[in-house]
GROMACS .gro file of C-alpha atoms in nm:
model
  358
    1UNK     CA    1   0.000   0.000   0.000
    2UNK     CA    2   0.132   0.344  -0.093
    3UNK     CA    3   0.145   0.619   0.166
    4UNK     CA    4  -0.124   0.884   0.138
    5UNK     CA    5   0.161   1.138   0.111
    6UNK     CA    6   0.260   0.979  -0.219
    7UNK     CA    7  -0.077   1.051  -0.378
    8UNK     CA    8   0.037   1.390  -0.505
    9UNK     CA    9   0.383   1.285  -0.620
   10UNK     CA   10   0.449   1.225  -0.992
   11UNK     CA   11   0.426   0.862  -1.098
   12UNK     CA   12   0.729   0.893  -1.326
   13UNK     CA   13   1.062   1.073  -1.302
   14UNK     CA   14   1.032   1.404  -1.487
   15UNK     CA   15   0.651   1.402  -1.502
   16UNK     CA   16   0.464   1.714  -1.388
   17UNK     CA   17   0.331   1.732  -1.032
   18UNK     CA   18  -0.030   1.614  -1.000
   19UNK     CA   19  -0.298   1.878  -0.948
   20UNK     CA   20  -0.431   1.919  -0.595
   21UNK     CA   21  -0.765   2.059  -0.704
   22UNK     CA   22  -0.947   2.003  -1.034
   23UNK     CA   23  -0.969   2.337  -1.214
   24UNK     CA   24  -1.329   2.434  -1.279
   25UNK     CA   25  -1.342   2.545  -1.639
   26UNK     CA   26  -1.678   2.587  -1.815
   27UNK     CA   27  -1.768   2.258  -1.979
   28UNK     CA   28  -2.140   2.284  -2.042
   29UNK     CA   29  -2.113   2.093  -2.365
   30UNK     CA   30  -1.852   1.833  -2.463
   31UNK     CA   31  -1.891   1.843  -2.840
   32UNK     CA   32  -1.790   1.524  -3.020
   33UNK     CA   33  -1.640   1.512  -3.367
   34UNK     CA   34  -1.492   1.231  -3.575
   35UNK     CA   35  -1.137   1.330  -3.675
   36UNK     CA   36  -1.137   1.068  -3.951
   37UNK     CA   37  -1.420   1.257  -4.122
   38UNK     CA   38  -1.257   1.531  -4.330
   39UNK     CA   39  -1.578   1.733  -4.352
   40UNK     CA   40  -1.616   1.733  -3.972
   41UNK     CA   41  -1.249   1.819  -3.920
   42UNK     CA   42  -1.280   2.109  -4.163
   43UNK     CA   43  -1.556   2.259  -3.947
   44UNK     CA   44  -1.341   2.271  -3.632
   45UNK     CA   45  -1.245   2.641  -3.669
   46UNK     CA   46  -1.615   2.731  -3.692
   47UNK     CA   47  -1.741   2.496  -3.421
   48UNK     CA   48  -1.466   2.546  -3.163
   49UNK     CA   49  -1.556   2.904  -3.058
   50UNK     CA   50  -1.918   2.797  -2.994
   51UNK     CA   51  -1.841   2.516  -2.748
   52UNK     CA   52  -1.666   2.483  -2.413
   53UNK     CA   53  -1.504   2.148  -2.495
   54UNK     CA   54  -1.415   2.001  -2.834
   55UNK     CA   55  -1.360   1.624  -2.818
   56UNK     CA   56  -1.193   1.419  -3.087
   57UNK     CA   57  -1.366   1.082  -3.071
   58UNK     CA   58  -1.159   0.773  -3.141
   59UNK     CA   59  -1.388   0.507  -2.994
   60UNK     CA   60  -1.753   0.420  -3.067
   61UNK     CA   61  -1.894   0.570  -3.389
   62UNK     CA   62  -1.551   0.528  -3.551
   63UNK     CA   63  -1.535   0.202  -3.746
   64UNK     CA   64  -1.242  -0.036  -3.695
   65UNK     CA   65  -1.095   0.041  -4.034
   66UNK     CA   66  -1.093   0.415  -3.953
   67UNK     CA   67  -0.929   0.403  -3.610
   68UNK     CA   68  -0.581   0.496  -3.727
   69UNK     CA   69  -0.720   0.766  -3.956
   70UNK     CA   70  -0.912   0.916  -3.665
   71UNK     CA   71  -0.601   0.921  -3.447
   72UNK     CA   72  -0.394   1.084  -3.722
   73UNK     CA   73  -0.678   1.326  -3.796
   74UNK     CA   74  -0.691   1.442  -3.435
   75UNK     CA   75  -0.315   1.503  -3.432
   76UNK     CA   76  -0.340   1.703  -3.754
   77UNK     CA   77  -0.638   1.904  -3.627
   78UNK     CA   78  -0.469   1.991  -3.298
   79UNK     CA   79  -0.151   2.099  -3.472
   80UNK     CA   80  -0.335   2.306  -3.731
   81UNK     CA   81  -0.564   2.510  -3.506
   82UNK     CA   82  -0.540   2.735  -3.203
   83UNK     CA   83  -0.861   2.665  -3.011
   84UNK     CA   84  -0.828   2.967  -2.784
   85UNK     CA   85  -1.031   2.920  -2.466
   86UNK     CA   86  -1.194   2.599  -2.590
   87UNK     CA   87  -1.064   2.285  -2.423
   88UNK     CA   88  -0.939   1.994  -2.635
   89UNK     CA   89  -1.033   1.647  -2.512
   90UNK     CA   90  -1.020   1.304  -2.667
   91UNK     CA   91  -1.205   0.980  -2.604
   92UNK     CA   92  -0.956   0.698  -2.654
   93UNK     CA   93  -1.055   0.342  -2.735
   94UNK     CA   94  -1.143   0.107  -2.451
   95UNK     CA   95  -0.850  -0.037  -2.257
   96UNK     CA   96  -0.925  -0.390  -2.376
   97UNK     CA   97  -0.904  -0.287  -2.742
   98UNK     CA   98  -0.598  -0.317  -2.971
   99UNK     CA   99  -0.595   0.063  -3.025
  100UNK     CA  100  -0.592   0.218  -2.677
  101UNK     CA  101  -0.216   0.194  -2.617
  102UNK     CA  102  -0.130   0.353  -2.950
  103UNK     CA  103  -0.392   0.622  -2.888
  104UNK     CA  104  -0.209   0.734  -2.575
  105UNK     CA  105   0.143   0.686  -2.713
  106UNK     CA  106   0.066   0.895  -3.019
  107UNK     CA  107  -0.154   1.167  -2.875
  108UNK     CA  108   0.052   1.248  -2.566
  109UNK     CA  109   0.385   1.260  -2.749
  110UNK     CA  110   0.247   1.446  -3.053
  111UNK     CA  111  -0.009   1.689  -2.909
  112UNK     CA  112   0.005   1.639  -2.533
  113UNK     CA  113   0.082   2.008  -2.479
  114UNK     CA  114  -0.257   2.090  -2.632
  115UNK     CA  115  -0.459   1.806  -2.482
  116UNK     CA  116  -0.653   1.891  -2.166
  117UNK     CA  117  -0.839   1.569  -2.084
  118UNK     CA  118  -0.834   1.203  -2.189
  119UNK     CA  119  -1.174   1.037  -2.164
  120UNK     CA  120  -1.153   0.666  -2.084
  121UNK     CA  121  -1.452   0.448  -2.181
  122UNK     CA  122  -1.598   0.154  -1.990
  123UNK     CA  123  -1.406   0.216  -1.670
  124UNK     CA  124  -1.486  -0.061  -1.421
  125UNK     CA  125  -1.261   0.014  -1.127
  126UNK     CA  126  -0.968   0.210  -0.991
  127UNK     CA  127  -0.725  -0.029  -1.159
  128UNK     CA  128  -0.823   0.106  -1.502
  129UNK     CA  129  -0.744   0.462  -1.393
  130UNK     CA  130  -0.418   0.353  -1.225
  131UNK     CA  131  -0.300   0.203  -1.556
  132UNK     CA  132  -0.377   0.520  -1.751
  133UNK     CA  133  -0.237   0.739  -1.472
  134UNK     CA  134   0.106   0.573  -1.472
  135UNK     CA  135   0.128   0.559  -1.850
  136UNK     CA  136   0.036   0.926  -1.886
  137UNK     CA  137   0.306   1.021  -1.635
  138UNK     CA  138   0.569   0.827  -1.830
  139UNK     CA  139   0.462   0.982  -2.159
  140UNK     CA  140   0.444   1.334  -2.015
  141UNK     CA  141   0.800   1.297  -1.889
  142UNK     CA  142   0.914   1.168  -2.228
  143UNK     CA  143   0.742   1.453  -2.414
  144UNK     CA  144   0.847   1.723  -2.166
  145UNK     CA  145   0.489   1.829  -2.089
  146UNK     CA  146   0.476   2.080  -1.805
  147UNK     CA  147   0.128   2.012  -1.668
  148UNK     CA  148  -0.062   1.689  -1.615
  149UNK     CA  149  -0.322   1.575  -1.865
  150UNK     CA  150  -0.640   1.500  -1.671
  151UNK     CA  151  -0.854   1.186  -1.695
  152UNK     CA  152  -1.231   1.155  -1.735
  153UNK     CA  153  -1.408   0.820  -1.685
  154UNK     CA  154  -1.726   0.702  -1.856
  155UNK     CA  155  -1.967   0.510  -1.636
  156UNK     CA  156  -2.117   0.252  -1.870
  157UNK     CA  157  -2.109  -0.088  -1.702
  158UNK     CA  158  -2.283  -0.228  -1.396
  159UNK     CA  159  -1.941  -0.298  -1.242
  160UNK     CA  160  -1.840   0.063  -1.299
  161UNK     CA  161  -2.152   0.187  -1.121
  162UNK     CA  162  -2.084  -0.049  -0.830
  163UNK     CA  163  -1.730   0.094  -0.805
  164UNK     CA  164  -1.804   0.457  -0.886
  165UNK     CA  165  -1.679   0.591  -0.552
  166UNK     CA  166  -1.339   0.426  -0.584
  167UNK     CA  167  -1.315   0.539  -0.948
  168UNK     CA  168  -1.386   0.898  -0.849
  169UNK     CA  169  -1.108   0.894  -0.589
  170UNK     CA  170  -0.856   0.683  -0.778
  171UNK     CA  171  -0.614   0.955  -0.895
  172UNK     CA  172  -0.542   1.328  -0.868
  173UNK     CA  173  -0.582   1.328  -1.246
  174UNK     CA  174  -0.953   1.252  -1.221
  175UNK     CA  175  -1.137   1.545  -1.378
  176UNK     CA  176  -1.486   1.398  -1.387
  177UNK     CA  177  -1.721   1.118  -1.482
  178UNK     CA  178  -1.987   1.094  -1.753
  179UNK     CA  179  -2.290   0.868  -1.766
  180UNK     CA  180  -2.285   0.638  -2.070
  181UNK     CA  181  -2.647   0.522  -2.086
  182UNK     CA  182  -2.639   0.300  -2.396
  183UNK     CA  183  -2.359   0.066  -2.291
  184UNK     CA  184  -2.483   0.074  -1.934
  185UNK     CA  185  -2.830  -0.034  -2.048
  186UNK     CA  186  -2.676  -0.331  -2.231
  187UNK     CA  187  -2.457  -0.419  -1.931
  188UNK     CA  188  -2.761  -0.420  -1.702
  189UNK     CA  189  -2.979  -0.605  -1.953
  190UNK     CA  190  -3.222  -0.314  -1.950
  191UNK     CA  191  -3.497  -0.351  -2.209
  192UNK     CA  192  -3.447  -0.025  -2.394
  193UNK     CA  193  -3.274   0.043  -2.724
  194UNK     CA  194  -3.271   0.420  -2.674
  195UNK     CA  195  -2.952   0.620  -2.618
  196UNK     CA  196  -3.041   0.813  -2.304
  197UNK     CA  197  -3.375   0.969  -2.224
  198UNK     CA  198  -3.684   0.809  -2.085
  199UNK     CA  199  -3.904   0.521  -2.197
  200UNK     CA  200  -4.284   0.525  -2.218
  201UNK     CA  201  -4.302   0.185  -2.049
  202UNK     CA  202  -4.117   0.302  -1.738
  203UNK     CA  203  -4.403   0.467  -1.548
  204UNK     CA  204  -4.620   0.484  -1.242
  205UNK     CA  205  -5.001   0.478  -1.252
  206UNK     CA  206  -5.240   0.651  -1.017
  207UNK     CA  207  -5.469   0.442  -0.799
  208UNK     CA  208  -5.821   0.365  -0.923
  209UNK     CA  209  -6.067   0.643  -0.842
  210UNK     CA  210  -6.344   0.385  -0.803
  211UNK     CA  211  -6.251   0.014  -0.787
  212UNK     CA  212  -6.590  -0.078  -0.927
  213UNK     CA  213  -6.555   0.135  -1.241
  214UNK     CA  214  -6.307   0.109  -1.528
  215UNK     CA  215  -6.218   0.477  -1.529
  216UNK     CA  216  -5.907   0.613  -1.704
  217UNK     CA  217  -5.607   0.644  -1.472
  218UNK     CA  218  -5.327   0.893  -1.520
  219UNK     CA  219  -4.976   0.764  -1.584
  220UNK     CA  220  -4.648   0.943  -1.532
  221UNK     CA  221  -4.328   0.851  -1.714
  222UNK     CA  222  -4.027   0.803  -1.486
  223UNK     CA  223  -3.657   0.874  -1.534
  224UNK     CA  224  -3.458   0.557  -1.606
  225UNK     CA  225  -3.130   0.727  -1.513
  226UNK     CA  226  -3.217   0.910  -1.192
  227UNK     CA  227  -3.052   0.662  -0.955
  228UNK     CA  228  -2.730   0.635  -1.153
  229UNK     CA  229  -2.690   1.009  -1.209
  230UNK     CA  230  -2.755   1.080  -0.841
  231UNK     CA  231  -2.502   0.818  -0.730
  232UNK     CA  232  -2.245   0.949  -0.980
  233UNK     CA  233  -2.300   1.309  -0.864
  234UNK     CA  234  -2.249   1.208  -0.500
  235UNK     CA  235  -1.925   1.025  -0.582
  236UNK     CA  236  -1.794   1.320  -0.783
  237UNK     CA  237  -1.889   1.575  -0.517
  238UNK     CA  238  -1.725   1.367  -0.243
  239UNK     CA  239  -1.397   1.365  -0.436
  240UNK     CA  240  -1.399   1.718  -0.579
  241UNK     CA  241  -1.446   1.620  -0.944
  242UNK     CA  242  -1.716   1.703  -1.199
  243UNK     CA  243  -2.021   1.495  -1.308
  244UNK     CA  244  -2.168   1.501  -1.659
  245UNK     CA  245  -2.465   1.357  -1.841
  246UNK     CA  246  -2.351   1.177  -2.154
  247UNK     CA  247  -2.518   1.141  -2.494
  248UNK     CA  248  -2.880   1.188  -2.597
  249UNK     CA  249  -2.920   0.990  -2.916
  250UNK     CA  250  -3.246   1.119  -3.064
  251UNK     CA  251  -3.110   1.428  -3.240
  252UNK     CA  252  -3.452   1.534  -3.371
  253UNK     CA  253  -3.625   1.525  -3.030
  254UNK     CA  254  -3.481   1.848  -2.896
  255UNK     CA  255  -3.757   1.880  -2.635
  256UNK     CA  256  -3.675   1.548  -2.468
  257UNK     CA  257  -3.304   1.624  -2.498
  258UNK     CA  258  -3.353   1.951  -2.312
  259UNK     CA  259  -3.561   1.776  -2.045
  260UNK     CA  260  -3.292   1.511  -1.990
  261UNK     CA  261  -3.015   1.772  -1.975
  262UNK     CA  262  -3.215   1.981  -1.727
  263UNK     CA  263  -3.282   1.682  -1.501
  264UNK     CA  264  -2.907   1.618  -1.492
  265UNK     CA  265  -2.833   1.989  -1.429
  266UNK     CA  266  -3.075   2.006  -1.137
  267UNK     CA  267  -2.923   1.692  -0.985
  268UNK     CA  268  -2.574   1.847  -0.997
  269UNK     CA  269  -2.420   1.775  -1.337
  270UNK     CA  270  -2.214   2.057  -1.489
  271UNK     CA  271  -2.254   1.960  -1.856
  272UNK     CA  272  -2.348   1.700  -2.116
  273UNK     CA  273  -2.225   1.563  -2.446
  274UNK     CA  274  -2.340   1.721  -2.770
  275UNK     CA  275  -2.345   1.486  -3.067
  276UNK     CA  276  -2.486   1.734  -3.319
  277UNK     CA  277  -2.467   2.114  -3.348
  278UNK     CA  278  -2.838   2.141  -3.260
  279UNK     CA  279  -2.755   2.013  -2.909
  280UNK     CA  280  -2.488   2.280  -2.846
  281UNK     CA  281  -2.738   2.559  -2.781
  282UNK     CA  282  -2.952   2.326  -2.570
  283UNK     CA  283  -2.656   2.248  -2.343
  284UNK     CA  284  -2.553   2.614  -2.326
  285UNK     CA  285  -2.905   2.715  -2.223
  286UNK     CA  286  -2.964   2.435  -1.973
  287UNK     CA  287  -2.625   2.429  -1.798
  288UNK     CA  288  -2.608   2.806  -1.758
  289UNK     CA  289  -2.807   2.932  -1.457
  290UNK     CA  290  -3.098   3.154  -1.564
  291UNK     CA  291  -3.023   3.528  -1.523
  292UNK     CA  292  -3.322   3.570  -1.287
  293UNK     CA  293  -3.193   3.286  -1.067
  294UNK     CA  294  -2.846   3.440  -1.054
  295UNK     CA  295  -2.988   3.783  -0.963
  296UNK     CA  296  -3.193   3.627  -0.683
  297UNK     CA  297  -2.894   3.432  -0.554
  298UNK     CA  298  -2.683   3.749  -0.546
  299UNK     CA  299  -2.959   3.925  -0.355
  300UNK     CA  300  -2.973   3.650  -0.093
  301UNK     CA  301  -2.594   3.653  -0.049
  302UNK     CA  302  -2.595   4.032  -0.005
  303UNK     CA  303  -2.877   4.013   0.250
  304UNK     CA  304  -2.711   3.735   0.449
  305UNK     CA  305  -2.393   3.933   0.510
  306UNK     CA  306  -2.147   3.696   0.679
  307UNK     CA  307  -2.365   3.398   0.587
  308UNK     CA  308  -2.490   3.321   0.937
  309UNK     CA  309  -2.832   3.364   1.094
  310UNK     CA  310  -3.154   3.401   0.896
  311UNK     CA  311  -3.335   3.675   0.703
  312UNK     CA  312  -3.675   3.712   0.539
  313UNK     CA  313  -3.677   3.812   0.172
  314UNK     CA  314  -4.012   3.853  -0.005
  315UNK     CA  315  -4.178   3.643   0.264
  316UNK     CA  316  -3.930   3.354   0.232
  317UNK     CA  317  -3.683   3.252   0.500
  318UNK     CA  318  -3.318   3.238   0.396
  319UNK     CA  319  -3.048   3.091   0.620
  320UNK     CA  320  -2.694   2.956   0.608
  321UNK     CA  321  -2.799   2.652   0.402
  322UNK     CA  322  -2.974   2.875   0.149
  323UNK     CA  323  -2.674   3.101   0.108
  324UNK     CA  324  -2.455   2.797   0.034
  325UNK     CA  325  -2.694   2.701  -0.246
  326UNK     CA  326  -2.688   3.056  -0.376
  327UNK     CA  327  -2.309   3.063  -0.379
  328UNK     CA  328  -2.306   2.752  -0.600
  329UNK     CA  329  -2.526   2.935  -0.852
  330UNK     CA  330  -2.331   3.263  -0.840
  331UNK     CA  331  -1.988   3.100  -0.861
  332UNK     CA  332  -2.099   2.899  -1.164
  333UNK     CA  333  -2.244   3.212  -1.325
  334UNK     CA  334  -1.921   3.405  -1.271
  335UNK     CA  335  -1.713   3.127  -1.428
  336UNK     CA  336  -1.946   3.110  -1.729
  337UNK     CA  337  -1.958   3.490  -1.764
  338UNK     CA  338  -1.580   3.499  -1.806
  339UNK     CA  339  -1.619   3.260  -2.098
  340UNK     CA  340  -1.944   3.395  -2.248
  341UNK     CA  341  -1.973   3.777  -2.284
  342UNK     CA  342  -2.337   3.755  -2.396
  343UNK     CA  343  -2.424   3.561  -2.083
  344UNK     CA  344  -2.232   3.811  -1.869
  345UNK     CA  345  -2.447   4.093  -2.008
  346UNK     CA  346  -2.767   3.899  -1.937
  347UNK     CA  347  -2.662   3.835  -1.578
  348UNK     CA  348  -2.576   4.199  -1.517
  349UNK     CA  349  -2.900   4.322  -1.678
  350UNK     CA  350  -3.110   4.086  -1.461
  351UNK     CA  351  -2.934   4.205  -1.146
  352UNK     CA  352  -2.990   4.573  -1.233
  353UNK     CA  353  -3.357   4.507  -1.309
  354UNK     CA  354  -3.398   4.333  -0.974
  355UNK     CA  355  -3.236   4.624  -0.792
  356UNK     CA  356  -3.465   4.872  -0.966
  357UNK     CA  357  -3.775   4.674  -0.872
  358UNK     CA  358  -3.691   4.646  -0.502
   0.00000   0.00000   0.00000
């Protein structure tokens, strides 16, 4: 067993020191693109300024005969473009595949200085992260990279869910965890072929109004992913890393996509994957606190002063617990405002309007 003091020491001679706190950078949408697709790669300069994270996907959705082309395409894209404030991530192939090792060897040595996060699919336990952790340290030392590349795990097997707490705390590199609903559904033998979202068969039904009459009874569709998202959020919060909802596969159903994203946001997720440009604006809207909510939160914080005691605002009691909730909203808004000038203006306008109406 390693000493706890060793947790923040580099795992290879010459590797950068591990981070002690995961930097919170806006990541409302992790936008996927296939680097082996020349048309998609050509759109990177246009797409990049509109998203918080641009992710070059090497795993699912890239056919076996295009794996090497995707890897080479991501290297070429990273070298060709300055993404500015947009983060560059990649999703490597699963660790049991014949491509994962070459993904890391190539990407870290070729473009590691531009790569912010490596997303690892089908993580089942801390041992998967330990393998990637050590290998990244060796490659960072070899390439002379001055800061550690962070790691993001995808929760998409029943074993991974069972071990989510140990995964979340497995390495200082851990940046966050995403829910992968499609593979998780298959792993659990769930009877749905949808990629994320609800299912009309997963419902509750109201009790009969009159047992002697066959009257219609209301039904309410339930959220298939509530338990898993909540458990993932708790694990991430306990270890100071960030939780994300993953993909929503029905590109045309923007209403259901927004509902699923909002459920995840309310439960504590900071972002979601966008698989198509139409989902970018949905993620931006959902994972940015509403200007009216931010203005209210700022008002509560101002009224609470040092954050202790209790005050009445518009007939509602606010106390130390409330002010903690409000600080979460305001701190997120401030981080997003630094990235999004239009959002910053909306937040300031809402606050001024609130002050005028008091």
